């Protein structure tokens, strides 16, 4: 049996850029309508980073997490940033975050790219690294400035995506109740169904079919890995790609819609940022202790992944 890591979740944070782009704003750019976007996706508005870099948004999300827990940031010795829209090829966005935080002690910082599953991948990487005993505190961030790769002449994609960042701080734990469970995977998308070379390209129907299928499998897989049932799960935080994808999974799996936390109407699809933003928002609204939360993500690659965390 695979040994799963034990981690203590210290805090979560988020940053949402203030500039709002409504469906009505997009009606002025492409041949679309508020009604089409709302009924096909559940999205009403999304945010656009005007003055912020990806690293700025990530830094603000990190500061939110640090301040919420009144955390001594000099304890952080691992920073993993999940993004497909980093500031530049190198240095990594994680390096910029480290610099903005003013951390000059021994910190390992790097970026990973697993598209919209990036945060769940980063969380597994960080948890495994903490388990070695070599690190004492990890800052994991999912952040995207997708507006810089959106083609605002393509109505198939420009209505879907938004900008933002979410962060989590974790430490290693010795308590069995803090055991986390991960199931991350990928297989090659030979048809380039979802790519960003210069701008986002997506075959929406194929992504939709993949997402509905893999989300349900992924939820069942992680419950099997953890030897738990849905009754043990307080809430599912899914990647916010399309409300209809989640409704379809709810219908086919029999898991009620009120077990899925949704905020896609406000932020659209923020790729690697969507899961950590949604976790932070959920915890701001609900004071939970001793509860298990299930994360499930999917994205370009194709990547997919799920996790069960103890809060
Ligand atoms: N406004 C109006 N019409 C539109 C728009 C728009 N914004 N976009 C597409 N259409 C048109 C299409 O051109 C098509 O017209 P046609 O029939 O004349 O050719 C028509 O609407 C129907 O298009 P479909 O592709 O059949 O629409 P569908 O019901 O499949 O919905 C959507 C499209 C919302 C993109 C859906 O396929 C979807 O949600 N896919 C998954 C998207 C996703 O989750 N992507 C990201 C996941 S991974 C990640 O986050 C990186």
Short mmCIF file of C-alpha atoms in Angstrom, two decimals, residues 8-273:
data_model
loop_
_atom_site.label_atom_id
_atom_site.label_comp_id
_atom_site.label_asym_id
_atom_site.label_seq_id
_atom_site.Cartn_x
_atom_site.Cartn_y
_atom_site.Cartn_z
CA UNK A 8 -1.21 20.15 8.95
CA UNK A 9 -3.05 22.89 7.05
CA UNK A 10 -2.01 26.15 8.67
CA UNK A 11 -3.82 28.71 6.56
CA UNK A 12 -5.25 29.60 3.16
CA UNK A 13 -5.49 32.88 1.27
CA UNK A 14 -6.60 34.37 -2.00
CA UNK A 15 -6.25 37.39 -4.22
CA UNK A 16 -8.94 38.46 -6.65
CA UNK A 17 -8.06 41.38 -8.94
CA UNK A 18 -10.57 44.22 -8.55
CA UNK A 19 -11.27 44.79 -12.27
CA UNK A 20 -14.52 43.00 -13.25
CA UNK A 21 -15.33 41.88 -16.81
CA UNK A 22 -19.04 41.09 -17.16
CA UNK A 23 -20.74 39.01 -19.83
CA UNK A 24 -22.18 42.28 -21.13
CA UNK A 25 -18.64 43.64 -21.54
CA UNK A 26 -17.79 40.59 -23.69
CA UNK A 27 -20.92 41.10 -25.81
CA UNK A 28 -19.15 44.24 -27.08
CA UNK A 29 -16.07 42.23 -28.17
CA UNK A 30 -17.47 39.05 -29.74
CA UNK A 31 -20.76 37.68 -31.05
CA UNK A 32 -22.05 36.27 -27.75
CA UNK A 33 -24.72 36.95 -25.14
CA UNK A 34 -25.11 36.92 -21.39
CA UNK A 35 -27.81 34.28 -21.83
CA UNK A 36 -25.52 31.94 -23.87
CA UNK A 37 -22.62 32.26 -21.45
CA UNK A 38 -24.78 31.85 -18.34
CA UNK A 39 -26.75 28.83 -19.56
CA UNK A 40 -23.73 27.03 -21.11
CA UNK A 41 -21.19 27.73 -18.36
CA UNK A 42 -22.72 29.34 -15.25
CA UNK A 43 -20.27 32.27 -15.58
CA UNK A 44 -21.62 35.81 -15.00
CA UNK A 45 -18.38 37.73 -14.59
CA UNK A 46 -14.63 37.17 -14.23
CA UNK A 47 -11.69 39.28 -13.04
CA UNK A 48 -8.88 40.73 -15.14
CA UNK A 49 -5.50 41.70 -13.74
CA UNK A 50 -4.74 45.11 -15.23
CA UNK A 51 -1.71 46.20 -13.23
CA UNK A 52 -0.83 42.96 -11.43
CA UNK A 53 1.68 40.36 -12.63
CA UNK A 54 1.03 36.69 -11.85
CA UNK A 55 3.70 36.95 -9.11
CA UNK A 56 1.96 40.02 -7.61
CA UNK A 57 -1.35 38.16 -7.33
CA UNK A 58 0.43 35.11 -5.90
CA UNK A 59 2.27 37.28 -3.39
CA UNK A 60 -0.97 38.96 -2.25
CA UNK A 61 -2.62 35.54 -1.84
CA UNK A 62 0.40 34.39 0.20
CA UNK A 63 0.23 37.50 2.39
CA UNK A 64 -3.49 36.88 2.96
CA UNK A 65 -2.70 33.33 4.16
CA UNK A 66 0.20 34.55 6.33
CA UNK A 67 -1.86 37.33 7.93
CA UNK A 68 -4.92 35.13 8.57
CA UNK A 69 -2.79 32.79 10.70
CA UNK A 70 -0.47 35.52 12.03
CA UNK A 71 2.22 33.17 10.69
CA UNK A 72 5.97 33.62 11.05
CA UNK A 73 6.86 33.64 7.35
CA UNK A 74 10.54 33.01 8.08
CA UNK A 75 9.50 29.39 8.80
CA UNK A 76 8.67 28.90 5.09
CA UNK A 77 11.43 26.92 3.39
CA UNK A 78 9.59 25.57 0.35
CA UNK A 79 7.57 27.56 -2.23
CA UNK A 80 5.82 25.78 -5.08
CA UNK A 81 3.91 27.82 -7.62
CA UNK A 82 1.44 26.13 -9.99
CA UNK A 83 0.85 28.23 -13.09
CA UNK A 84 0.69 28.19 -16.88
CA UNK A 85 1.04 31.97 -17.06
CA UNK A 86 4.18 32.75 -15.04
CA UNK A 87 5.72 36.21 -15.30
CA UNK A 88 8.52 35.03 -17.61
CA UNK A 89 10.42 31.84 -18.57
CA UNK A 90 13.01 32.37 -15.84
CA UNK A 91 13.40 33.19 -12.98
CA UNK A 92 10.43 31.16 -11.87
CA UNK A 93 7.36 32.94 -10.52
CA UNK A 94 8.06 31.18 -7.19
CA UNK A 95 11.47 32.91 -7.12
CA UNK A 96 9.73 36.28 -7.56
CA UNK A 97 7.28 35.44 -4.76
CA UNK A 98 10.19 34.53 -2.50
CA UNK A 99 11.84 37.87 -3.31
CA UNK A 100 8.61 39.80 -2.66
CA UNK A 101 8.27 38.03 0.70
CA UNK A 102 11.89 39.00 1.47
CA UNK A 103 12.90 35.43 2.33
CA UNK A 104 16.67 35.24 2.09
CA UNK A 105 17.29 32.10 4.16
CA UNK A 106 17.49 28.62 2.58
CA UNK A 107 14.24 28.31 0.63
CA UNK A 108 13.64 25.95 -2.28
CA UNK A 109 11.30 27.63 -4.75
CA UNK A 110 10.13 26.52 -8.17
CA UNK A 111 7.13 26.46 -10.53
CA UNK A 112 5.18 23.52 -11.88
CA UNK A 113 2.87 23.29 -14.89
CA UNK A 114 0.02 20.81 -14.73
CA UNK A 115 -2.57 23.21 -16.19
CA UNK A 116 -5.79 23.37 -14.18
CA UNK A 117 -4.72 20.41 -12.02
CA UNK A 118 -1.56 22.31 -11.02
CA UNK A 119 -2.56 23.10 -7.45
CA UNK A 120 -3.45 19.48 -6.60
CA UNK A 121 -0.15 18.32 -8.15
CA UNK A 122 1.79 21.00 -6.22
CA UNK A 123 0.09 20.01 -2.99
CA UNK A 124 1.14 16.37 -3.44
CA UNK A 125 4.72 17.38 -4.31
CA UNK A 126 4.95 19.68 -1.27
CA UNK A 127 3.36 17.13 1.08
CA UNK A 128 5.79 14.43 -0.07
CA UNK A 129 8.75 16.78 0.37
CA UNK A 130 7.62 17.73 3.88
CA UNK A 131 7.33 14.04 4.72
CA UNK A 132 11.09 13.59 4.19
CA UNK A 133 11.82 15.75 7.23
CA UNK A 134 14.00 18.07 5.17
CA UNK A 135 11.45 20.95 5.11
CA UNK A 136 9.37 22.47 7.89
CA UNK A 137 6.87 24.71 6.09
CA UNK A 138 5.58 24.88 2.52
CA UNK A 139 3.79 27.69 0.74
CA UNK A 140 1.81 26.37 -2.24
CA UNK A 141 0.18 28.78 -4.64
CA UNK A 142 -1.98 28.44 -7.75
CA UNK A 143 -2.08 31.69 -9.71
CA UNK A 144 -2.88 32.73 -13.25
CA UNK A 145 -2.97 35.78 -15.45
CA UNK A 146 -4.90 34.02 -18.21
CA UNK A 147 -5.96 37.36 -19.69
CA UNK A 148 -2.51 37.58 -21.30
CA UNK A 149 -3.12 34.37 -23.32
CA UNK A 150 -6.83 34.87 -24.06
CA UNK A 151 -7.71 35.53 -27.69
CA UNK A 152 -10.39 38.22 -27.29
CA UNK A 153 -11.59 37.55 -30.86
CA UNK A 154 -12.40 33.87 -30.12
CA UNK A 155 -15.85 33.56 -28.54
CA UNK A 156 -15.27 29.84 -27.88
CA UNK A 157 -12.66 30.61 -25.23
CA UNK A 158 -12.59 34.31 -24.25
CA UNK A 159 -15.80 34.06 -22.22
CA UNK A 160 -14.51 31.24 -20.01
CA UNK A 161 -11.35 32.38 -18.26
CA UNK A 162 -10.35 34.79 -15.48
CA UNK A 163 -7.36 35.87 -13.38
CA UNK A 164 -6.54 35.37 -9.69
CA UNK A 165 -4.46 33.45 -7.14
CA UNK A 166 -4.94 31.22 -4.11
CA UNK A 167 -2.44 30.05 -1.50
CA UNK A 168 -2.05 27.46 1.25
CA UNK A 169 0.56 27.01 3.97
CA UNK A 170 1.18 23.49 5.28
CA UNK A 171 3.51 21.88 7.79
CA UNK A 172 4.38 18.23 8.38
CA UNK A 173 2.31 16.44 11.01
CA UNK A 174 2.82 13.34 13.14
CA UNK A 175 -0.92 12.84 13.76
CA UNK A 176 -2.72 10.03 11.96
CA UNK A 177 -5.87 12.18 11.67
CA UNK A 178 -3.88 14.64 9.51
CA UNK A 179 -3.19 12.06 6.83
CA UNK A 180 -3.81 13.49 3.36
CA UNK A 181 -4.59 11.38 0.31
CA UNK A 182 -3.60 12.07 -3.28
CA UNK A 183 -4.29 10.54 -6.65
CA UNK A 184 -2.69 12.53 -9.48
CA UNK A 185 -2.26 11.30 -13.03
CA UNK A 186 -2.06 12.26 -16.71
CA UNK A 187 -2.16 10.82 -20.17
CA UNK A 188 -1.09 12.32 -23.47
CA UNK A 189 -3.70 14.37 -25.32
CA UNK A 190 -2.61 13.41 -28.85
CA UNK A 191 -5.15 15.73 -30.51
CA UNK A 192 -4.02 18.99 -28.88
CA UNK A 193 -7.50 19.41 -27.45
CA UNK A 194 -6.47 22.13 -25.03
CA UNK A 195 -3.26 24.06 -25.66
CA UNK A 196 -1.61 27.40 -25.10
CA UNK A 197 1.20 28.15 -27.54
CA UNK A 198 0.62 31.83 -28.03
CA UNK A 199 -3.09 32.00 -27.14
CA UNK A 200 -5.55 29.51 -25.63
CA UNK A 201 -6.97 26.99 -28.08
CA UNK A 202 -9.63 24.52 -26.96
CA UNK A 203 -11.96 21.97 -28.47
CA UNK A 204 -14.65 22.67 -25.88
CA UNK A 205 -16.82 19.63 -26.57
CA UNK A 206 -13.91 17.16 -26.20
CA UNK A 207 -12.73 18.85 -23.01
CA UNK A 208 -16.28 18.72 -21.69
CA UNK A 209 -16.57 14.97 -22.33
CA UNK A 210 -13.14 14.30 -20.83
CA UNK A 211 -13.93 16.42 -17.76
CA UNK A 212 -17.28 14.80 -16.96
CA UNK A 213 -15.80 11.32 -17.27
CA UNK A 214 -12.56 11.93 -15.37
CA UNK A 215 -14.08 14.00 -12.55
CA UNK A 216 -16.39 11.20 -11.49
CA UNK A 217 -13.66 8.54 -11.81
CA UNK A 218 -11.25 10.74 -9.90
CA UNK A 219 -13.69 11.25 -7.00
CA UNK A 220 -14.25 7.49 -6.70
CA UNK A 221 -10.53 6.76 -7.02
CA UNK A 222 -9.51 9.02 -4.15
CA UNK A 223 -12.31 7.67 -1.92
CA UNK A 224 -10.95 4.16 -2.64
CA UNK A 225 -7.37 5.23 -1.91
CA UNK A 226 -8.45 6.74 1.43
CA UNK A 227 -10.87 3.90 2.17
CA UNK A 228 -13.65 6.43 2.76
CA UNK A 229 -17.15 7.05 1.42
CA UNK A 230 -18.89 10.29 0.44
CA UNK A 231 -20.51 10.29 3.90
CA UNK A 232 -17.05 11.01 5.35
CA UNK A 233 -16.59 14.06 3.09
CA UNK A 234 -17.80 17.45 4.28
CA UNK A 235 -17.46 19.22 0.91
CA UNK A 236 -16.02 18.77 -2.58
CA UNK A 237 -14.00 21.66 -3.99
CA UNK A 238 -13.89 21.03 -7.75
CA UNK A 239 -11.92 22.87 -10.40
CA UNK A 240 -14.27 25.61 -11.56
CA UNK A 241 -14.35 25.07 -15.34
CA UNK A 242 -18.04 24.95 -16.13
CA UNK A 243 -21.08 24.60 -13.86
CA UNK A 244 -22.68 22.17 -16.31
CA UNK A 245 -19.72 19.79 -15.97
CA UNK A 246 -20.31 19.68 -12.22
CA UNK A 247 -24.08 19.30 -12.61
CA UNK A 248 -23.49 16.39 -14.95
CA UNK A 249 -21.10 14.70 -12.49
CA UNK A 250 -23.61 15.30 -9.69
CA UNK A 251 -26.35 13.64 -11.73
CA UNK A 252 -24.36 10.61 -12.83
CA UNK A 253 -22.67 10.01 -9.46
CA UNK A 254 -25.68 10.75 -7.26
CA UNK A 255 -23.61 13.22 -5.21
CA UNK A 256 -25.95 16.19 -4.49
CA UNK A 257 -25.03 19.60 -5.93
CA UNK A 258 -24.88 21.11 -2.42
CA UNK A 259 -21.78 18.94 -1.76
CA UNK A 260 -19.90 20.91 -4.46
CA UNK A 261 -18.62 24.39 -3.62
CA UNK A 262 -19.13 26.68 -6.62
CA UNK A 263 -17.98 30.23 -7.32
CA UNK A 264 -17.56 30.04 -11.10
CA UNK A 265 -20.31 32.63 -11.62
CA UNK A 266 -18.02 35.25 -10.08
CA UNK A 267 -14.52 34.35 -11.29
CA UNK A 268 -14.86 32.09 -14.37
CA UNK A 269 -12.19 29.44 -14.91
CA UNK A 270 -8.93 30.59 -13.27
CA UNK A 271 -7.04 27.34 -14.11
CA UNK A 272 -4.49 26.48 -11.38
CA UNK A 273 -5.91 29.23 -9.15
#
